[in-house]
Amino acid sequence: MKGYFSGQDIGVWLRRLRAMSWKELLQLWRDPVLLFFIVYAFTMDIYNAGSGVTLQLNNAAFAVLDTDRSAASRELAGRFQPPHFNPLGLVGQAGQGLSLLDNSDALFVLDIPPQFERTLSRGETATVQMQVDASNSVLATLATADATQIVASYGLETGIARLGFASSGTGQIAGVPMISNVPRVWFNPNQNDAWFMAISELLNVITVFAILLPAAAMVREKERGTIEQLIVSPLTPFQVMAPKVLAMTGVILAATALSLGAVLVGVFGVPVRGSLLLFFAATTLYVVALSGLGLYIATLTRNMAQASMLSILVLAPMIFLSGAWTPPEAMPTIARWLMVISPLYYYIDVAYGVILKGAGLDVLGSSFAGIVVIGSVVVGLGLWRFRRQFD
């Protein structure tokens, strides 16, 4: 096959690029299943992630084993209120509480011992037991943390009242020096989980289709036997690959714009504080980078089923190493080292930096450089593999 340009007139080259790109768009339009999958993923999937996934404790079912039956025990149990907690009521015996935990009907059981109120009135330390179903460790951790704060607050108020100090509604004690912690929450003042989850899901969806669509376009040529016609045509390997990347990148950018405007901003009210041009520039670089990986996968497979399975094999570690699910600081040392080869790691920095923080290229320059470097290597590898396969 010829070199990239082989002396061809640039006008002829651009006409061929336009014709081949249009062909890719027509083939995608004639695949209603894949088209529906794209529309669903960029709309309903992101909506479900933003509205149905929360990182906060919500409606946690619990039961109370109150063997003291005093005003103090009722006051403590009454502080576990919706929307964080869902009280199921009292249980008469410890076995009933364990049965609720075994059947996953309750997340925890609050066990208040006998003589609870009398122990407090004597100025002694009273203990309560919290039995937690930790089969879901995240919910168990959240429930334990919230319950610890509630019990500690009740204990502090009880101790202050016994000492005869007056306590204000803000927790300040008259005449007693205290340190007041006043946090300032930036970028997401209301700590709205929907903002984080919707953006995170959008980035994951872009990642999936940036690999899958170019791979599907190339594998479709193999399944239909049209790849041989392209080989004997006057097109160069680059002219065969570039339209697939260009067309699928355009589709993903259009779907991203739809999702950003209709779902993130329109439904969840996510503020776009930075430059949209910078965000879409980063998205373009990122999609092109992963398109090279998708085309490389297509050269290793013969049908769509193989390409899909191999794509999943590549996507799983890429998403895991991106920090989207687990903070980098919580990962093992070797995993933090491997994060530098995941383009999604850099793209997450850019996306959250632009959308929520309003950061510019001066702050995000290193992340842009990471996408460009990895993209250059991956696209070059895909082109090399394609030339080697059909030369």
Tab-separated table of C-alpha atoms in Angstrom:
chain	number	residue	atom	x	y	z
A	1	MET	CA	0.000	0.000	0.000
A	2	LYS	CA	1.097	3.572	-0.554
A	3	GLY	CA	2.435	6.018	2.015
A	4	TYR	CA	0.240	8.409	3.896
A	5	PHE	CA	-0.072	10.953	1.063
A	6	SER	CA	2.064	9.510	-1.781
A	7	GLY	CA	2.009	12.874	-3.582
A	8	GLN	CA	-1.768	12.995	-3.830
A	9	ASP	CA	-3.374	16.352	-4.135
A	10	ILE	CA	-4.640	17.581	-0.772
A	11	GLY	CA	-8.072	18.307	-2.270
A	12	VAL	CA	-8.463	14.708	-3.431
A	13	TRP	CA	-7.300	13.502	-0.027
A	14	LEU	CA	-9.891	15.630	1.778
A	15	ARG	CA	-12.693	14.505	-0.564
A	16	ARG	CA	-11.823	10.890	0.146
A	17	LEU	CA	-11.732	11.582	3.862
A	18	ARG	CA	-15.158	13.222	3.698
A	19	ALA	CA	-16.658	10.403	1.637
A	20	MET	CA	-15.276	7.686	3.914
A	21	SER	CA	-16.395	9.534	7.038
A	22	TRP	CA	-19.894	9.880	5.630
A	23	LYS	CA	-19.877	6.148	4.874
A	24	GLU	CA	-19.077	5.405	8.523
A	25	LEU	CA	-21.936	7.600	9.711
A	26	LEU	CA	-24.363	5.907	7.326
A	27	GLN	CA	-23.301	2.472	8.529
A	28	LEU	CA	-23.856	3.531	12.124
A	29	TRP	CA	-27.272	4.988	11.240
A	30	ARG	CA	-28.259	1.639	9.712
A	31	ASP	CA	-27.450	-0.168	12.968
A	32	PRO	CA	-30.505	0.680	15.137
A	33	VAL	CA	-29.418	-1.492	18.066
A	34	LEU	CA	-26.064	0.232	18.444
A	35	LEU	CA	-27.692	3.622	17.854
A	36	PHE	CA	-30.225	2.967	20.609
A	37	PHE	CA	-27.421	1.828	22.910
A	38	ILE	CA	-25.589	5.118	22.354
A	39	VAL	CA	-28.657	7.257	23.045
A	40	TYR	CA	-29.584	5.257	26.136
A	41	ALA	CA	-26.058	5.315	27.582
A	42	PHE	CA	-25.653	9.081	27.181
A	43	THR	CA	-29.081	9.878	28.633
A	44	MET	CA	-30.906	7.345	30.813
A	45	ASP	CA	-27.796	5.564	32.065
A	46	ILE	CA	-26.271	8.829	33.274
A	47	TYR	CA	-29.610	9.903	34.755
A	48	ASN	CA	-29.891	6.609	36.646
A	49	ALA	CA	-26.349	6.960	37.990
A	50	GLY	CA	-26.944	10.521	39.132
A	51	SER	CA	-30.349	9.952	40.695
A	52	GLY	CA	-30.052	6.398	41.957
A	53	VAL	CA	-26.541	6.250	43.434
A	54	THR	CA	-25.623	8.088	46.615
A	55	LEU	CA	-22.484	8.126	48.737
A	56	GLN	CA	-24.433	9.134	51.852
A	57	LEU	CA	-26.306	7.017	54.354
A	58	ASN	CA	-29.971	7.048	53.391
A	59	ASN	CA	-32.971	5.263	54.938
A	60	ALA	CA	-30.841	2.776	56.880
A	61	ALA	CA	-33.184	0.344	58.641
A	62	PHE	CA	-32.474	-0.324	62.318
A	63	ALA	CA	-34.162	-1.779	65.381
A	64	VAL	CA	-33.814	-0.874	69.047
A	65	LEU	CA	-33.416	-3.339	71.904
A	66	ASP	CA	-34.296	-1.103	74.842
A	67	THR	CA	-34.037	-3.028	78.117
A	68	ASP	CA	-33.999	0.163	80.206
A	69	ARG	CA	-37.304	1.670	78.998
A	70	SER	CA	-36.451	5.082	80.441
A	71	ALA	CA	-36.728	8.674	79.252
A	72	ALA	CA	-32.972	8.738	78.569
A	73	SER	CA	-33.056	5.596	76.435
A	74	ARG	CA	-36.054	6.885	74.472
A	75	GLU	CA	-34.292	10.221	73.950
A	76	LEU	CA	-31.188	8.500	72.567
A	77	ALA	CA	-33.143	6.169	70.248
A	78	GLY	CA	-35.282	9.077	69.067
A	79	ARG	CA	-32.232	10.881	67.710
A	80	PHE	CA	-31.855	8.330	64.906
A	81	GLN	CA	-34.216	10.062	62.489
A	82	PRO	CA	-35.007	9.985	58.744
A	83	PRO	CA	-33.824	10.545	56.090
A	84	HIS	CA	-30.578	8.916	57.228
A	85	PHE	CA	-32.250	6.267	59.378
A	86	ASN	CA	-35.424	4.229	59.116
A	87	PRO	CA	-36.543	3.037	62.585
A	88	LEU	CA	-38.241	-0.365	62.514
A	89	GLY	CA	-39.318	-0.119	66.157
A	90	LEU	CA	-38.490	-2.052	69.312
A	91	VAL	CA	-37.523	-5.694	69.589
A	92	GLY	CA	-38.212	-7.605	72.811
A	93	GLN	CA	-35.247	-9.978	72.802
A	94	ALA	CA	-31.686	-10.084	71.501
A	95	GLY	CA	-32.549	-13.047	69.285
A	96	GLN	CA	-35.129	-10.991	67.391
A	97	GLY	CA	-32.510	-8.366	66.612
A	98	LEU	CA	-30.046	-11.000	65.397
A	99	SER	CA	-32.775	-12.480	63.210
A	100	LEU	CA	-33.302	-9.080	61.568
A	101	LEU	CA	-29.567	-8.849	60.874
A	102	ASP	CA	-29.385	-12.404	59.533
A	103	ASN	CA	-32.287	-11.784	57.142
A	104	SER	CA	-30.873	-8.377	56.061
A	105	ASP	CA	-34.046	-6.692	57.271
A	106	ALA	CA	-32.032	-4.273	59.406
A	107	LEU	CA	-28.605	-2.720	58.971
A	108	PHE	CA	-27.952	-2.508	62.703
A	109	VAL	CA	-29.515	-3.045	66.119
A	110	LEU	CA	-29.066	-0.474	68.870
A	111	ASP	CA	-28.845	-2.297	72.227
A	112	ILE	CA	-29.459	-0.046	75.258
A	113	PRO	CA	-28.665	-1.896	78.518
A	114	PRO	CA	-30.614	-1.879	81.791
A	115	GLN	CA	-29.909	0.897	84.294
A	116	PHE	CA	-28.838	3.187	81.411
A	117	GLU	CA	-30.547	6.306	82.783
A	118	ARG	CA	-29.556	5.603	86.398
A	119	THR	CA	-25.904	5.153	85.388
A	120	LEU	CA	-25.907	8.526	83.661
A	121	SER	CA	-27.595	10.236	86.599
A	122	ARG	CA	-24.835	8.956	88.937
A	123	GLY	CA	-22.210	10.548	86.680
A	124	GLU	CA	-20.819	7.206	85.560
A	125	THR	CA	-20.020	5.987	82.071
A	126	ALA	CA	-22.896	4.223	80.353
A	127	THR	CA	-22.341	1.998	77.339
A	128	VAL	CA	-24.603	1.070	74.465
A	129	GLN	CA	-24.010	-1.674	71.955
A	130	MET	CA	-24.484	-1.378	68.213
A	131	GLN	CA	-24.646	-4.637	66.261
A	132	VAL	CA	-24.005	-3.915	62.576
A	133	ASP	CA	-24.476	-6.031	59.464
A	134	ALA	CA	-21.143	-5.370	57.726
A	135	SER	CA	-21.757	-7.581	54.693
A	136	ASN	CA	-21.919	-4.224	52.891
A	137	SER	CA	-18.840	-2.611	54.392
A	138	VAL	CA	-19.542	0.839	52.949
A	139	LEU	CA	-23.005	1.118	54.497
A	140	ALA	CA	-21.723	-0.361	57.742
A	141	THR	CA	-18.943	2.231	57.928
A	142	LEU	CA	-21.335	5.098	57.229
A	143	ALA	CA	-23.883	3.845	59.767
A	144	THR	CA	-21.216	3.365	62.444
A	145	ALA	CA	-19.765	6.841	61.851
A	146	ASP	CA	-23.174	8.552	62.002
A	147	ALA	CA	-24.250	6.588	65.079
A	148	THR	CA	-20.984	7.406	66.836
A	149	GLN	CA	-21.604	11.121	66.277
A	150	ILE	CA	-25.175	10.869	67.561
A	151	VAL	CA	-24.219	8.957	70.705
A	152	ALA	CA	-21.230	11.217	71.390
A	153	SER	CA	-23.381	14.330	70.992
A	154	TYR	CA	-26.003	12.938	73.373
A	155	GLY	CA	-23.338	12.010	75.900
A	156	LEU	CA	-21.773	15.483	75.724
A	157	GLU	CA	-25.128	17.193	76.232
A	158	THR	CA	-25.956	14.925	79.161
A	159	GLY	CA	-22.609	15.621	80.820
A	160	ILE	CA	-22.938	19.372	80.315
A	161	ALA	CA	-26.435	19.384	81.798
A	162	ARG	CA	-25.289	17.428	84.857
A	163	LEU	CA	-22.453	19.895	85.491
A	164	GLY	CA	-24.933	22.742	85.410
A	165	PHE	CA	-23.638	24.529	82.330
A	166	ALA	CA	-25.979	26.191	79.887
A	167	SER	CA	-25.651	24.915	76.329
A	168	SER	CA	-26.805	26.847	73.295
A	169	GLY	CA	-28.429	25.240	70.288
A	170	THR	CA	-25.151	25.543	68.372
A	171	GLY	CA	-23.280	23.375	70.861
A	172	GLN	CA	-21.461	26.286	72.541
A	173	ILE	CA	-21.253	26.239	76.350
A	174	ALA	CA	-21.562	29.546	78.179
A	175	GLY	CA	-18.399	30.424	80.092
A	176	VAL	CA	-16.379	27.465	78.764
A	177	PRO	CA	-13.671	27.954	76.087
A	178	MET	CA	-14.224	25.689	73.081
A	179	ILE	CA	-12.799	25.225	69.591
A	180	SER	CA	-15.394	25.609	66.857
A	181	ASN	CA	-14.715	23.914	63.533
A	182	VAL	CA	-16.250	25.921	60.682
A	183	PRO	CA	-15.704	24.029	57.382
A	184	ARG	CA	-15.757	25.693	53.978
A	185	VAL	CA	-16.905	23.320	51.236
A	186	TRP	CA	-15.709	24.368	47.780
A	187	PHE	CA	-16.879	23.447	44.270
A	188	ASN	CA	-19.868	21.397	45.520
A	189	PRO	CA	-21.163	23.355	48.548
A	190	ASN	CA	-24.221	21.176	49.107
A	191	GLN	CA	-22.160	18.001	48.676
A	192	ASN	CA	-24.636	16.846	46.061
A	193	ASP	CA	-23.752	13.262	45.127
A	194	ALA	CA	-25.657	13.592	41.852
A	195	TRP	CA	-23.063	16.027	40.507
A	196	PHE	CA	-20.168	13.665	41.150
A	197	MET	CA	-21.942	10.480	40.054
A	198	ALA	CA	-23.414	11.965	36.857
A	199	ILE	CA	-20.062	13.375	35.708
A	200	SER	CA	-18.276	10.150	36.625
A	201	GLU	CA	-20.769	8.061	34.658
A	202	LEU	CA	-20.484	10.389	31.653
A	203	LEU	CA	-16.702	9.916	31.611
A	204	ASN	CA	-17.096	6.141	31.871
A	205	VAL	CA	-19.616	6.084	29.021
A	206	ILE	CA	-17.320	8.191	26.831
A	207	THR	CA	-14.508	5.733	27.590
A	208	VAL	CA	-16.594	2.713	26.626
A	209	PHE	CA	-17.753	4.130	23.301
A	210	ALA	CA	-14.400	5.663	22.414
A	211	ILE	CA	-13.044	2.107	22.316
A	212	LEU	CA	-16.137	0.226	21.178
A	213	LEU	CA	-17.349	2.342	18.238
A	214	PRO	CA	-14.089	2.416	16.192
A	215	ALA	CA	-13.553	-1.268	16.941
A	216	ALA	CA	-17.112	-2.024	15.802
A	217	ALA	CA	-16.628	0.016	12.613
A	218	MET	CA	-13.504	-1.929	11.682
A	219	VAL	CA	-14.852	-5.351	12.651
A	220	ARG	CA	-18.002	-4.646	10.638
A	221	GLU	CA	-15.799	-4.326	7.543
A	222	LYS	CA	-14.340	-7.755	8.259
A	223	GLU	CA	-17.698	-9.418	8.870
A	224	ARG	CA	-19.167	-8.014	5.652
A	225	GLY	CA	-16.054	-8.717	3.588
A	226	THR	CA	-15.617	-5.071	2.543
A	227	ILE	CA	-12.167	-4.760	4.097
A	228	GLU	CA	-10.650	-6.466	1.058
A	229	GLN	CA	-12.234	-3.840	-1.195
A	230	LEU	CA	-10.614	-1.114	0.875
A	231	ILE	CA	-7.252	-2.839	0.641
A	232	VAL	CA	-7.240	-2.866	-3.164
A	233	SER	CA	-8.534	0.710	-3.374
A	234	PRO	CA	-6.127	3.656	-3.774
A	235	LEU	CA	-6.634	4.490	-0.097
A	236	THR	CA	-3.678	4.434	2.277
A	237	PRO	CA	-3.895	2.732	5.714
A	238	PHE	CA	-4.230	6.149	7.313
A	239	GLN	CA	-7.076	7.076	4.964
A	240	VAL	CA	-8.880	3.868	5.956
A	241	MET	CA	-8.398	4.409	9.700
A	242	ALA	CA	-8.811	8.186	9.956
A	243	PRO	CA	-12.475	8.345	8.769
A	244	LYS	CA	-13.482	5.756	11.353
A	245	VAL	CA	-11.811	7.761	14.117
A	246	LEU	CA	-13.148	11.067	12.779
A	247	ALA	CA	-16.749	9.869	12.367
A	248	MET	CA	-16.959	8.081	15.714
A	249	THR	CA	-15.309	11.017	17.490
A	250	GLY	CA	-17.956	13.312	16.023
A	251	VAL	CA	-20.728	10.989	17.209
A	252	ILE	CA	-19.298	10.826	20.747
A	253	LEU	CA	-18.822	14.599	20.929
A	254	ALA	CA	-22.420	15.160	19.814
A	255	ALA	CA	-23.690	12.651	22.377
A	256	THR	CA	-21.531	14.271	25.069
A	257	ALA	CA	-22.988	17.694	24.258
A	258	LEU	CA	-26.501	16.213	24.493
A	259	SER	CA	-25.759	14.582	27.835
A	260	LEU	CA	-24.037	17.652	29.254
A	261	GLY	CA	-26.844	20.003	28.306
A	262	ALA	CA	-29.918	17.835	28.812
A	263	VAL	CA	-28.920	15.629	31.753
A	264	LEU	CA	-26.054	17.123	33.768
A	265	VAL	CA	-27.095	20.766	33.487
A	266	GLY	CA	-30.769	20.371	32.624
A	267	VAL	CA	-31.729	17.722	35.192
A	268	PHE	CA	-29.099	17.816	37.944
A	269	GLY	CA	-28.137	21.474	37.694
A	270	VAL	CA	-24.411	20.779	37.450
A	271	PRO	CA	-22.633	24.132	37.052
A	272	VAL	CA	-20.143	24.397	34.202
A	273	ARG	CA	-17.665	26.839	35.738
A	274	GLY	CA	-14.879	26.472	33.193
A	275	SER	CA	-14.473	26.719	29.439
A	276	LEU	CA	-16.637	24.369	27.395
A	277	LEU	CA	-14.162	24.743	24.556
A	278	LEU	CA	-11.397	23.429	26.809
A	279	PHE	CA	-13.564	20.524	27.961
A	280	PHE	CA	-14.460	19.465	24.418
A	281	ALA	CA	-10.846	19.889	23.298
A	282	ALA	CA	-9.794	17.476	26.045
A	283	THR	CA	-12.651	15.130	25.137
A	284	THR	CA	-11.569	15.137	21.490
A	285	LEU	CA	-7.974	14.276	22.397
A	286	TYR	CA	-9.162	11.581	24.769
A	287	VAL	CA	-11.578	9.976	22.289
A	288	VAL	CA	-8.955	9.977	19.522
A	289	ALA	CA	-6.464	8.368	21.905
A	290	LEU	CA	-8.861	5.563	22.822
A	291	SER	CA	-9.988	5.180	19.212
A	292	GLY	CA	-6.474	4.031	18.387
A	293	LEU	CA	-6.848	1.382	21.075
A	294	GLY	CA	-10.202	0.323	19.633
A	295	LEU	CA	-8.723	-0.047	16.144
A	296	TYR	CA	-5.838	-2.036	17.562
A	297	ILE	CA	-8.340	-4.383	19.205
A	298	ALA	CA	-10.158	-4.704	15.867
A	299	THR	CA	-6.973	-5.938	14.189
A	300	LEU	CA	-6.742	-8.754	16.752
A	301	THR	CA	-10.333	-9.963	16.385
A	302	ARG	CA	-12.504	-11.368	13.625
A	303	ASN	CA	-16.034	-10.627	14.792
A	304	MET	CA	-17.984	-8.274	17.010
A	305	ALA	CA	-18.281	-10.734	19.890
A	306	GLN	CA	-14.508	-11.086	20.143
A	307	ALA	CA	-14.010	-7.324	19.904
A	308	SER	CA	-16.572	-6.697	22.667
A	309	MET	CA	-14.993	-9.219	25.023
A	310	LEU	CA	-11.498	-7.877	24.423
A	311	SER	CA	-12.767	-4.322	24.947
A	312	ILE	CA	-14.183	-5.315	28.336
A	313	LEU	CA	-10.848	-6.899	29.211
A	314	VAL	CA	-9.124	-3.577	28.495
A	315	LEU	CA	-11.792	-1.337	30.069
A	316	ALA	CA	-11.884	-3.001	33.482
A	317	PRO	CA	-8.288	-2.233	34.538
A	318	MET	CA	-8.396	1.154	32.830
A	319	ILE	CA	-11.402	2.282	34.888
A	320	PHE	CA	-10.013	0.728	38.059
A	321	LEU	CA	-6.691	2.543	37.648
A	322	SER	CA	-8.354	5.864	36.887
A	323	GLY	CA	-9.346	6.727	40.448
A	324	ALA	CA	-13.024	6.960	39.453
A	325	TRP	CA	-14.087	4.263	41.914
A	326	THR	CA	-11.258	4.265	44.451
A	327	PRO	CA	-9.226	7.324	45.498
A	328	PRO	CA	-5.584	7.015	44.375
A	329	GLU	CA	-4.422	7.478	47.962
A	330	ALA	CA	-6.324	4.332	49.001
A	331	MET	CA	-4.744	2.129	46.324
A	332	PRO	CA	-1.692	-0.115	46.788
A	333	THR	CA	1.634	1.417	45.802
A	334	ILE	CA	1.985	-0.620	42.606
A	335	ALA	CA	-1.537	0.390	41.519
A	336	ARG	CA	-0.662	4.075	41.999
A	337	TRP	CA	2.379	3.576	39.779
A	338	LEU	CA	0.245	1.940	37.077
A	339	MET	CA	-2.262	4.806	37.115
A	340	VAL	CA	0.051	6.876	34.919
A	341	ILE	CA	-0.704	4.590	31.951
A	342	SER	CA	-4.481	5.027	32.219
A	343	PRO	CA	-5.655	7.902	30.001
A	344	LEU	CA	-8.894	8.052	31.998
A	345	TYR	CA	-6.858	9.103	35.041
A	346	TYR	CA	-5.814	12.308	33.262
A	347	TYR	CA	-9.201	12.856	31.650
A	348	ILE	CA	-10.944	12.734	35.043
A	349	ASP	CA	-8.644	15.488	36.311
A	350	VAL	CA	-9.464	17.635	33.292
A	351	ALA	CA	-13.230	17.022	33.350
A	352	TYR	CA	-13.766	17.701	37.057
A	353	GLY	CA	-11.272	20.548	36.939
A	354	VAL	CA	-13.063	22.325	34.101
A	355	ILE	CA	-16.695	21.586	34.997
A	356	LEU	CA	-16.704	21.973	38.776
A	357	LYS	CA	-13.555	23.974	39.559
A	358	GLY	CA	-13.353	26.268	36.539
A	359	ALA	CA	-9.662	25.419	36.094
A	360	GLY	CA	-7.777	26.462	32.976
A	361	LEU	CA	-4.951	25.105	30.900
A	362	ASP	CA	-2.382	26.575	33.287
A	363	VAL	CA	-3.613	24.193	35.992
A	364	LEU	CA	-4.514	21.231	33.791
A	365	GLY	CA	-1.542	21.357	31.421
A	366	SER	CA	0.095	18.214	32.822
A	367	SER	CA	-3.139	16.234	32.447
A	368	PHE	CA	-3.491	17.391	28.844
A	369	ALA	CA	0.103	16.328	28.231
A	370	GLY	CA	-0.622	12.881	29.669
A	371	ILE	CA	-3.570	12.400	27.306
A	372	VAL	CA	-1.508	13.548	24.305
A	373	VAL	CA	1.475	11.318	25.107
A	374	ILE	CA	-0.581	8.190	25.731
A	375	GLY	CA	-2.784	8.958	22.713
A	376	SER	CA	0.212	9.345	20.404
A	377	VAL	CA	1.592	5.986	21.489
A	378	VAL	CA	-1.757	4.178	21.212
A	379	VAL	CA	-2.750	5.672	17.841
A	380	GLY	CA	0.708	4.985	16.440
A	381	LEU	CA	0.508	1.400	17.669
A	382	GLY	CA	-2.915	0.937	16.100
A	383	LEU	CA	-1.779	2.330	12.747
A	384	TRP	CA	1.353	0.195	12.799
A	385	ARG	CA	-0.675	-2.926	13.526
A	386	PHE	CA	-3.161	-2.105	10.760
A	387	ARG	CA	-0.401	-1.549	8.178
A	388	ARG	CA	1.339	-4.741	9.215
A	389	GLN	CA	-1.870	-6.746	8.920
A	390	PHE	CA	-2.807	-5.619	5.412
A	391	ASP	CA	0.474	-4.710	3.730
